[in-house]
PDB file of C-alpha atoms and ligand atoms in Angstrom:
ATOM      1  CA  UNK A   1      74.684  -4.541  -3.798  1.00  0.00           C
ATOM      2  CA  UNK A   2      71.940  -5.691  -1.206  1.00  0.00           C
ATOM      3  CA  UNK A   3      70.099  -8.635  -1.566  1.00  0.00           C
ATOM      4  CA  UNK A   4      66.370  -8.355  -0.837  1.00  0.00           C
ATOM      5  CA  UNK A   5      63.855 -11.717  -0.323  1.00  0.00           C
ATOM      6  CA  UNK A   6      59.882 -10.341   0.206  1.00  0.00           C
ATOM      7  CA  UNK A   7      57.737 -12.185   2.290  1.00  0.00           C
ATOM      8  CA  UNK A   8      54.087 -11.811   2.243  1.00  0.00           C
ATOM      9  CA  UNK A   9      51.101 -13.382   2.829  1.00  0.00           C
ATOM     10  CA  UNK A  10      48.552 -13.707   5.778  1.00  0.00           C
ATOM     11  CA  UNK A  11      48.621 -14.319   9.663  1.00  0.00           C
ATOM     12  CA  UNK A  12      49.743 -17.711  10.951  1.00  0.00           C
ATOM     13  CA  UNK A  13      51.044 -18.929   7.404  1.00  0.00           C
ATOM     14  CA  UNK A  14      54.918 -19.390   8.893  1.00  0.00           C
ATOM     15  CA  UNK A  15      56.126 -16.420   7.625  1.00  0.00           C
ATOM     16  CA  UNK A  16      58.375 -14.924  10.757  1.00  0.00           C
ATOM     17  CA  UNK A  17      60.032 -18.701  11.315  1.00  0.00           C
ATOM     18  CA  UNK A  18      60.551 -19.206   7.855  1.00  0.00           C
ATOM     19  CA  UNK A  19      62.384 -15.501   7.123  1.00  0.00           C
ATOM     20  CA  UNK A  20      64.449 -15.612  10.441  1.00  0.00           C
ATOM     21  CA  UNK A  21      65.653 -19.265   9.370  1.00  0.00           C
ATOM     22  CA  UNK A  22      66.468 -17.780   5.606  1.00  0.00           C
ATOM     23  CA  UNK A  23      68.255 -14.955   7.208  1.00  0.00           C
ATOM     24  CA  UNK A  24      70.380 -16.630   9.188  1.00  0.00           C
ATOM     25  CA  UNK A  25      71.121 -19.485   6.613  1.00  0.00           C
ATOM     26  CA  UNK A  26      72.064 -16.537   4.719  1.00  0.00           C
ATOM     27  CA  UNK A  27      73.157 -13.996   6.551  1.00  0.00           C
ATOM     28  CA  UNK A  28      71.020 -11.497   5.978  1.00  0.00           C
ATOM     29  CA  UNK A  29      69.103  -9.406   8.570  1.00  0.00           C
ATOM     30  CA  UNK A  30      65.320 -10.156   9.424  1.00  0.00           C
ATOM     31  CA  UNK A  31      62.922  -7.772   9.239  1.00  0.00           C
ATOM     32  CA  UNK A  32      59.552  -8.066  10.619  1.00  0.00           C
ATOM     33  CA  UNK A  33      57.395  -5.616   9.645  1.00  0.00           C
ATOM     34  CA  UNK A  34      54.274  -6.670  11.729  1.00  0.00           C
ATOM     35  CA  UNK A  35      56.297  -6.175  14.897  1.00  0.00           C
ATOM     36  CA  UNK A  36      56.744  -2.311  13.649  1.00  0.00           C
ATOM     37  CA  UNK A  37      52.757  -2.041  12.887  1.00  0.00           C
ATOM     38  CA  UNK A  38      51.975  -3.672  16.208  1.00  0.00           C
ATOM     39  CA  UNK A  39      54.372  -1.034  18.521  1.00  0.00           C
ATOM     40  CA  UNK A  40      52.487   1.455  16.368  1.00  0.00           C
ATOM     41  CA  UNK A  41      49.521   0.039  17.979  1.00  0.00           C
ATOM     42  CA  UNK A  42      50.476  -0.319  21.130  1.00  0.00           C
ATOM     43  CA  UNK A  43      50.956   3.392  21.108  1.00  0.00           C
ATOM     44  CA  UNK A  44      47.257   3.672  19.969  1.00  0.00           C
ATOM     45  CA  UNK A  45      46.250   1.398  22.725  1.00  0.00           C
ATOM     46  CA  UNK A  46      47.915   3.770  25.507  1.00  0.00           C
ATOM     47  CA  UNK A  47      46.501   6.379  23.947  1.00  0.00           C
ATOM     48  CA  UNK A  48      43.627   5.446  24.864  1.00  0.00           C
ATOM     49  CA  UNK A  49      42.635   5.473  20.941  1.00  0.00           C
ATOM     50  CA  UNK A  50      39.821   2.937  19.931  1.00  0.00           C
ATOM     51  CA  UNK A  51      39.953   0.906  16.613  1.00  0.00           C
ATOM     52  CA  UNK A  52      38.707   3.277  13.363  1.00  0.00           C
ATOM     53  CA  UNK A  53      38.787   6.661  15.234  1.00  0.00           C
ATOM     54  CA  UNK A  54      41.166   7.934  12.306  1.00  0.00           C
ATOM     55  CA  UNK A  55      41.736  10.994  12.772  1.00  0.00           C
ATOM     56  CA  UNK A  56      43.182  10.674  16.256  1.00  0.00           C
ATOM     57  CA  UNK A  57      45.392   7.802  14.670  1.00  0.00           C
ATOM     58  CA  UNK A  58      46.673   9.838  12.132  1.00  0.00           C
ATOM     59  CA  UNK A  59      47.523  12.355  14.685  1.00  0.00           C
ATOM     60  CA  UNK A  60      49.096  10.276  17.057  1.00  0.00           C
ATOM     61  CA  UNK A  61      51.272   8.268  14.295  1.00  0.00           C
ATOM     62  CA  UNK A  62      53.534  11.291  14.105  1.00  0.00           C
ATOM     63  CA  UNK A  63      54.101  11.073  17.935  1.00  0.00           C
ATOM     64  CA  UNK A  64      55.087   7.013  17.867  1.00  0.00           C
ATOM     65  CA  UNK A  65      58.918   6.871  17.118  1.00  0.00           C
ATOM     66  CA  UNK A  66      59.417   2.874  15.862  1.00  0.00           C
ATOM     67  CA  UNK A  67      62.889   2.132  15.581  1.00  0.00           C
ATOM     68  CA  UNK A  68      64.107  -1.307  15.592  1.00  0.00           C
ATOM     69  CA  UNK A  69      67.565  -2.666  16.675  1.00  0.00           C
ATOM     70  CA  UNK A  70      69.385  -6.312  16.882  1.00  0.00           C
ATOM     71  CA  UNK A  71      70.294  -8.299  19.879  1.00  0.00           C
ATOM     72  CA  UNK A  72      71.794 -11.785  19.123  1.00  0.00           C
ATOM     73  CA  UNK A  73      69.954 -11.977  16.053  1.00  0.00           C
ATOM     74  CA  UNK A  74      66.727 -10.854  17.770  1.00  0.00           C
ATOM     75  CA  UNK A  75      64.528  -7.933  16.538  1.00  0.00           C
ATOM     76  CA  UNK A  76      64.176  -5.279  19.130  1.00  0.00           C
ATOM     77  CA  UNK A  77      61.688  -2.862  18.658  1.00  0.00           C
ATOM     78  CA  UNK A  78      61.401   0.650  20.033  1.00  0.00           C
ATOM     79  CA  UNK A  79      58.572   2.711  20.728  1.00  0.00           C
ATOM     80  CA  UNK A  80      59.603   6.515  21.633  1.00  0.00           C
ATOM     81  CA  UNK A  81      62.866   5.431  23.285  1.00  0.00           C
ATOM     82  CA  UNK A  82      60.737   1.709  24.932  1.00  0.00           C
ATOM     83  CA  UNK A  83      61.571  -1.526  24.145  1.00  0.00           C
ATOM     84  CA  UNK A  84      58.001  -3.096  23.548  1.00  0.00           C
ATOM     85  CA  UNK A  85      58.683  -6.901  22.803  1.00  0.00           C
ATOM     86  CA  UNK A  86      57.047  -8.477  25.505  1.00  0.00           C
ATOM     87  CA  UNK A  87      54.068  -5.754  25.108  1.00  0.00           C
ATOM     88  CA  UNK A  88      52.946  -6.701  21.319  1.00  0.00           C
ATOM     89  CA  UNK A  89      52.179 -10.000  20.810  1.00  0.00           C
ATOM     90  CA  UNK A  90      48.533  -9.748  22.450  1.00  0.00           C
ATOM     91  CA  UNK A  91      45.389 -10.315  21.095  1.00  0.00           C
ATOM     92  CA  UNK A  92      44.141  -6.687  22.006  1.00  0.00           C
ATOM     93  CA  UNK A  93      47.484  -5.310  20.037  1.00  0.00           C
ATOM     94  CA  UNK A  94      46.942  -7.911  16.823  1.00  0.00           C
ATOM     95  CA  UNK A  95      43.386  -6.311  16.871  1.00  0.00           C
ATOM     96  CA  UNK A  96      44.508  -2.823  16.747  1.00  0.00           C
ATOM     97  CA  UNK A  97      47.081  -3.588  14.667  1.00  0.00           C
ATOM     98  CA  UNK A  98      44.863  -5.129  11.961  1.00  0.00           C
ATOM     99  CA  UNK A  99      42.621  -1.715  11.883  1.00  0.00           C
ATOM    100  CA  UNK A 100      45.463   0.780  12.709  1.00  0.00           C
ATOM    101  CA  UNK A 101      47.658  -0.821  10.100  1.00  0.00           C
ATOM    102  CA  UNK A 102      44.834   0.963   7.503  1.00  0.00           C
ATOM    103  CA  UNK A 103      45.339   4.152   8.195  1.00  0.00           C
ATOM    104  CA  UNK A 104      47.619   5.930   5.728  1.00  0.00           C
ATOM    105  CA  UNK A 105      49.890   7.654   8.015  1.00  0.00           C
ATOM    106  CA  UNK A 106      50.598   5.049   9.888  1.00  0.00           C
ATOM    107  CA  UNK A 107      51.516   3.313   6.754  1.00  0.00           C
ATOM    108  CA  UNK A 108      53.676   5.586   5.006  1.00  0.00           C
ATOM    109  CA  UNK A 109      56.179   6.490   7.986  1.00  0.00           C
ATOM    110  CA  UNK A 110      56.538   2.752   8.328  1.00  0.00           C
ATOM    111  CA  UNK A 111      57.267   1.998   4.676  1.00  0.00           C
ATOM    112  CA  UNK A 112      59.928   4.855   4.475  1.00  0.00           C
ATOM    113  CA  UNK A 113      61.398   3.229   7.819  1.00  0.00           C
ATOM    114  CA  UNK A 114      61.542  -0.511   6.387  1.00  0.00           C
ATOM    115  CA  UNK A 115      62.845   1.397   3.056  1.00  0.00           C
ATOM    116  CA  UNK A 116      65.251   2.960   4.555  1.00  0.00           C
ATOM    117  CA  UNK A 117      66.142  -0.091   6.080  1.00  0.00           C
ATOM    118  CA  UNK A 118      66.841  -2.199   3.078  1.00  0.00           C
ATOM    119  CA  UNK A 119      68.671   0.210   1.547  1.00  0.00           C
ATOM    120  CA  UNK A 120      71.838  -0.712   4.015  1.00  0.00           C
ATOM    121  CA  UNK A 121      71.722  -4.820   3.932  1.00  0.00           C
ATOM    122  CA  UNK A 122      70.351  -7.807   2.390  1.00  0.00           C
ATOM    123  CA  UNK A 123      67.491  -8.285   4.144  1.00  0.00           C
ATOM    124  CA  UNK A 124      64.404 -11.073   4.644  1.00  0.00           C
ATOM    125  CA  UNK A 125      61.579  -9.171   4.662  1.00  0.00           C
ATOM    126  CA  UNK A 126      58.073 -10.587   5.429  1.00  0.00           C
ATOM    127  CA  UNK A 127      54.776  -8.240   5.996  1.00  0.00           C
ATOM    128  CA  UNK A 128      51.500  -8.056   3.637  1.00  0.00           C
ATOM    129  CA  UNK A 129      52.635  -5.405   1.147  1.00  0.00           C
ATOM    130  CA  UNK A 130      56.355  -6.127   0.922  1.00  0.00           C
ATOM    131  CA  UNK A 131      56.408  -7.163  -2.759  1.00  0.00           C
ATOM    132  CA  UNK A 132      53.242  -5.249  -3.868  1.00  0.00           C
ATOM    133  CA  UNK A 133      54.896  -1.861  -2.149  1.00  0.00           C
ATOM    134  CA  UNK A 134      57.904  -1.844   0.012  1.00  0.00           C
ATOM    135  CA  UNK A 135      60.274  -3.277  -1.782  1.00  0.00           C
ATOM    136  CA  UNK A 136      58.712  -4.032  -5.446  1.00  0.00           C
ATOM    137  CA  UNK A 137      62.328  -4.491  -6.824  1.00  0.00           C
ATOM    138  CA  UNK A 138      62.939  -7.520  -4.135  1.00  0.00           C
ATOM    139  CA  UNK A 139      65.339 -10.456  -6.292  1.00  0.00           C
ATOM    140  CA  UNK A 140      62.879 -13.043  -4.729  1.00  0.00           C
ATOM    141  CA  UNK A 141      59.227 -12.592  -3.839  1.00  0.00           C
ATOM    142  CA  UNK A 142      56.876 -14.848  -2.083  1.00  0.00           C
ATOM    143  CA  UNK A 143      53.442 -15.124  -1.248  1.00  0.00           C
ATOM    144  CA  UNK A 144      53.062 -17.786   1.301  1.00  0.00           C
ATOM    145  CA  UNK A 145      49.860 -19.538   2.963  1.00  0.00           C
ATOM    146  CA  UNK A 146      48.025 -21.971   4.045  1.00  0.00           C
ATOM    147  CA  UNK A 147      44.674 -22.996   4.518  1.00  0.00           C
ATOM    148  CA  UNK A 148      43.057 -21.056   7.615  1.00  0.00           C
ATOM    149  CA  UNK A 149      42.596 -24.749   9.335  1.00  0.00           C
ATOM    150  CA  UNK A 150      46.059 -25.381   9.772  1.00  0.00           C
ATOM    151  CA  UNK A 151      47.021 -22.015  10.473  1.00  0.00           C
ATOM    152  CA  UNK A 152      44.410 -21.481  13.290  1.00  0.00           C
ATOM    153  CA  UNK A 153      46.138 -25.164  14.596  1.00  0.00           C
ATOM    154  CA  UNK A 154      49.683 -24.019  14.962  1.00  0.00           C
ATOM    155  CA  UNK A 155      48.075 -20.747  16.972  1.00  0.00           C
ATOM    156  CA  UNK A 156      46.224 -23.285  19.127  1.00  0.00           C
ATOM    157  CA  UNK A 157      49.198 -25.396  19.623  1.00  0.00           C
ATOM    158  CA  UNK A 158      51.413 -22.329  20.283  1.00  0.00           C
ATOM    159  CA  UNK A 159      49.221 -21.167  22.800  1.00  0.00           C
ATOM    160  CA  UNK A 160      48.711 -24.543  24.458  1.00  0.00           C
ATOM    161  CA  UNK A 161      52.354 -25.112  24.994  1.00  0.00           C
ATOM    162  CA  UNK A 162      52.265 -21.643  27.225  1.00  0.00           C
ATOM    163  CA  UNK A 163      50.046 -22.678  28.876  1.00  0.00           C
ATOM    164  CA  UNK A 164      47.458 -20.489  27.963  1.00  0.00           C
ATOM    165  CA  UNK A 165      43.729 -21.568  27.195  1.00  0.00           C
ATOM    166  CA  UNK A 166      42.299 -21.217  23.827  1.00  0.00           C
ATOM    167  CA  UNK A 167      39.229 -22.096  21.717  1.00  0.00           C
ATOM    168  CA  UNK A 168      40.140 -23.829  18.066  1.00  0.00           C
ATOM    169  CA  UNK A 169      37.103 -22.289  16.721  1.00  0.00           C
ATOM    170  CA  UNK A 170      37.293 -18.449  18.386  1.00  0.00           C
ATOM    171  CA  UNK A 171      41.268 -18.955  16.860  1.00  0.00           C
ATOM    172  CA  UNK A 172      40.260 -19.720  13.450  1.00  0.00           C
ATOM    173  CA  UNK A 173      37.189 -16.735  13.254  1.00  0.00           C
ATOM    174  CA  UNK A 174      40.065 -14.356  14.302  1.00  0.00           C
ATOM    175  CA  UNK A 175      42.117 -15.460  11.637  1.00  0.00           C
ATOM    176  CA  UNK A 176      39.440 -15.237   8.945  1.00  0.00           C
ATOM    177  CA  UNK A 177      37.893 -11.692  10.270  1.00  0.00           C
ATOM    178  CA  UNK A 178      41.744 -10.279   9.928  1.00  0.00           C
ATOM    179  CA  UNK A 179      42.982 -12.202   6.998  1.00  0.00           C
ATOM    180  CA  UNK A 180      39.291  -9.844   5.579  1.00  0.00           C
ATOM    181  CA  UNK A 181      40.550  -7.432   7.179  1.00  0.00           C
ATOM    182  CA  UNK A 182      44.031  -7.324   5.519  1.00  0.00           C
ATOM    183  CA  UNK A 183      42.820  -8.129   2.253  1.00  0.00           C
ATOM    184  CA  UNK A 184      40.351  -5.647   1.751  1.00  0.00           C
ATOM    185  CA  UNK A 185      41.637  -2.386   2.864  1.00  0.00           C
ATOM    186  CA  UNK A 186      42.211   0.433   0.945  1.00  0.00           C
ATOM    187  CA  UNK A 187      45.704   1.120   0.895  1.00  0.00           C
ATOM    188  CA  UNK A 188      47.814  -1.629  -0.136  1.00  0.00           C
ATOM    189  CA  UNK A 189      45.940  -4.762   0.848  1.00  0.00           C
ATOM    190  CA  UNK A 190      47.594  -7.997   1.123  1.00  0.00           C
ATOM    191  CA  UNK A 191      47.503  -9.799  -2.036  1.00  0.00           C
ATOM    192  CA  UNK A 192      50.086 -11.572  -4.272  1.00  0.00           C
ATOM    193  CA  UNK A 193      52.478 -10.076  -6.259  1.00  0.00           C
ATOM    194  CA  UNK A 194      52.150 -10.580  -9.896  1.00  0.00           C
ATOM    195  CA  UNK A 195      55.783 -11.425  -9.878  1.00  0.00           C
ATOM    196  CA  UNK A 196      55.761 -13.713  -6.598  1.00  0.00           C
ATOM    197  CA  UNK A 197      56.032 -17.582  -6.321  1.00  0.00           C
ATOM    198  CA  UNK A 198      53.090 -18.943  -4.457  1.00  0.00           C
ATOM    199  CA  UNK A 199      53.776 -21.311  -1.827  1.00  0.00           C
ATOM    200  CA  UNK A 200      51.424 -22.862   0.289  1.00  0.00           C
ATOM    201  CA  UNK A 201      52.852 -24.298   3.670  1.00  0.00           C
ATOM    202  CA  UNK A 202      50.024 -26.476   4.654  1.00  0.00           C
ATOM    203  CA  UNK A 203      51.589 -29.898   4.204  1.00  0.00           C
ATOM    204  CA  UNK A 204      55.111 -28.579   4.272  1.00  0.00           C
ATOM    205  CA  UNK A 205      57.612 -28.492   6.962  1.00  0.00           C
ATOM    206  CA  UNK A 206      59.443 -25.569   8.231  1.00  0.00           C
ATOM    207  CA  UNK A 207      62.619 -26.578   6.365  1.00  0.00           C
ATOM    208  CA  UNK A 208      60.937 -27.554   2.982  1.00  0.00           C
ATOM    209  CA  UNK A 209      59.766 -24.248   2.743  1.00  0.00           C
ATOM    210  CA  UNK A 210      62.902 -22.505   3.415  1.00  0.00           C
ATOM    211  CA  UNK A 211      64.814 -24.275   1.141  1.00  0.00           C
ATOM    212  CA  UNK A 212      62.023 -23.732  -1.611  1.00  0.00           C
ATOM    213  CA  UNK A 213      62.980 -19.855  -1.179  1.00  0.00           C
ATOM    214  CA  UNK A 214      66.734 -20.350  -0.913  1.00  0.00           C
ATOM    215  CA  UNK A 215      66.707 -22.045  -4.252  1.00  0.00           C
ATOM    216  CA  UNK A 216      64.366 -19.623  -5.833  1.00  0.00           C
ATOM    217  CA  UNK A 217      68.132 -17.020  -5.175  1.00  0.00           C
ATOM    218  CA  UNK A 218      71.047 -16.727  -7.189  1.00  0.00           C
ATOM    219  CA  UNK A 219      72.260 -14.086  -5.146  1.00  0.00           C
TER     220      UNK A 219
HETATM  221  O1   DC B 301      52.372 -10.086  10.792  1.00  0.00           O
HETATM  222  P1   DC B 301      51.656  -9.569  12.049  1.00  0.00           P
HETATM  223  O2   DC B 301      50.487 -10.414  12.486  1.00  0.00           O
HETATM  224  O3   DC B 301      52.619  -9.320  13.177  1.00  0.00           O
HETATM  225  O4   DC B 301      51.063  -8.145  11.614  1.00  0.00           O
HETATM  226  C1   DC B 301      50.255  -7.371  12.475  1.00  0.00           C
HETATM  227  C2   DC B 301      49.267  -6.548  11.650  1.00  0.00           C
HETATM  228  O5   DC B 301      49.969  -5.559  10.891  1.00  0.00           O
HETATM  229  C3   DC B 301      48.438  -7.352  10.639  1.00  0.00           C
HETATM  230  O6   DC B 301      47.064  -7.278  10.920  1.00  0.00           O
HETATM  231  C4   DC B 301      48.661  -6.708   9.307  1.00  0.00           C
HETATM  232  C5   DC B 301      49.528  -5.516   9.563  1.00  0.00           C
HETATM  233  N1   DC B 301      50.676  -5.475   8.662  1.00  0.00           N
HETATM  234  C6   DC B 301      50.561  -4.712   7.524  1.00  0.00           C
HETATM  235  O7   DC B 301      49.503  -4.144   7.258  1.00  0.00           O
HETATM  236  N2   DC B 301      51.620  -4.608   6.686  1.00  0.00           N
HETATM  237  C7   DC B 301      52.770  -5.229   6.943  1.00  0.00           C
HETATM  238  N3   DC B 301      53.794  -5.095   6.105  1.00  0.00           N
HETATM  239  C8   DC B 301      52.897  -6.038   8.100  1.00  0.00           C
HETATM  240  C9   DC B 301      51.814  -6.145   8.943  1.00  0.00           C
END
C-alpha cells in the first residue's frame, strides 16, 4: 500500500525543503506540484497569453504536456518533450502561475497527473489543494505557514545570496497579493484541511518541522 503525506499551505512557508527532506528521510518520492502549475505557465507565457485571458488558457492547457521525471532525487519537469527547470522559478512565471493556476482546465489535467502519480508510490506531496482535493485520503496532512514577515525574509535572503537585488517590502506585497490570490479563487483555494495539523514554521527550524511530520506517521 502507498503511503501519502499532504503538504499545503502558502508561498515561502518551507514547504518544498521540508517535503524533499521527509522524502528522503523516508524514502518516498517528492512531488512538487507548483513546479507542474508553473511549466503550465511557462507555456502560457510563450504563448504569448496574458494573465486572466481564459479562454485562450483553457485552450492552450490541452496543448502543454507536463510530465515530470527523477534525476538523483531531483524533480525534472517536462513541458511538451522540454525540460523547463531553469525556466520556472521567475517572478514573471510565479505571476502567471498564481492566475493561470485558476483556471479549471488547467487544474483538472494537473490533478489527474499528480493522482495518477500517487497511485504508484508513497509520496510527499506539497501544493495548496493537496489535502482539500488531490489526495483527500493522504495518512498525514499538513497545513504549514508562517507569518508573511518571515516568509518574505527567507525570499530576500535567498535572493541576496544569488546575488540578485531585491526590495524587503516589494517581496513581502508579492507574497500577500498571491497568498489573496490563492486563497480566494474559485476552484479549490488554498485553505486548511479540516483534518490537517497546523504548523506554523516561523520560529522553527527546518529540522523541527520535519520531524513534527515524521512523528505525526505510523506508516
Ligand atoms: O508552490 P509554488 O509557488 O511553486 O506554486 C506556484 C503557483 O501554483 C502558486 O501561485 C499556486 C499554484 N498552485 C496551485 O494552485 N495548486 C497547487 N497544488 C500548487 C501550486
Amino acid at each position: 500500500m502507498s503511503y501519502s503525506i499532504a503538504i499545503d499551505g502558502p508561498a515561502g512557508a518551507g514547504k518544498s525543503t521540508i517535503a524533499k527532506l521527509i522524502a528522503k528521510k523516508k524514502g518516498y518520492i517528492y512531488i512538487d506540484t507548483g513546479a507542474m502549475y508553473r511549466a503550465m505557465a511557462l507555456y502560457f507565457i510563450e504563448s504569448g497569453i496574458k494573465a486572466g485571458e481564459q479562454d485562450k488558457i483553457s485552450e492552450a492547457a490541452a496543448e502543454a504536456d507536463v510530465t515530470i521525471s527523477y534525476e538523483n532525487g531531483e524533480q525534472i519537469v517536462w513541458l511538451n518533450g522540454r525540460n523547463v527547470n531553469g525556466l520556472i522559478r521567475t517572478e514573471e512565471v510565479s505571476k502567471m502561475a498564481s492566475s493561470s493556476s485558476a483556471n479549471k482546465d488547467v487544474r483538472k489535467k494537473l490533478v489527474e497527473l499528480q493522482q495518477a502519480l500517487a497511485q504508484k508510490e508513497s509520496v510527499v506531496m506539497d501544493g495548496r489543494d493537496i489535502g482539500t482535493c488531490v489526495l483527500p485520503n493522504a495518512n498525514v496532512k499538513i497545513y504549514l505557514t508562517a507569518s508573511s514577515h518571515v516568509r518574505a525574509v527567507r525570499r530576500y535572503e535567498e535572493l541576496s545570496a544569488k546575488g540578485e537585488s531585491c526590495s524587503l517590502e516589494v517581496i513581502e506585497k508579492d507574497i500577500i497579493e498571491r497568498d489573496y490570490q490563492d486563497m480566494h479563487r474559485e476552484i479549490s483555494p488554498l485553505k486548511q484541511a479540516e483534518d490537517a495539523v497546523l504548523l506554523d514554521s516561523s520560529d522553527m527550524t527546518i529540522e523541527e518541522v520535519a520531524d513534527a511530520i515524521i512523528n505525526l506517521c505510523k506508516g
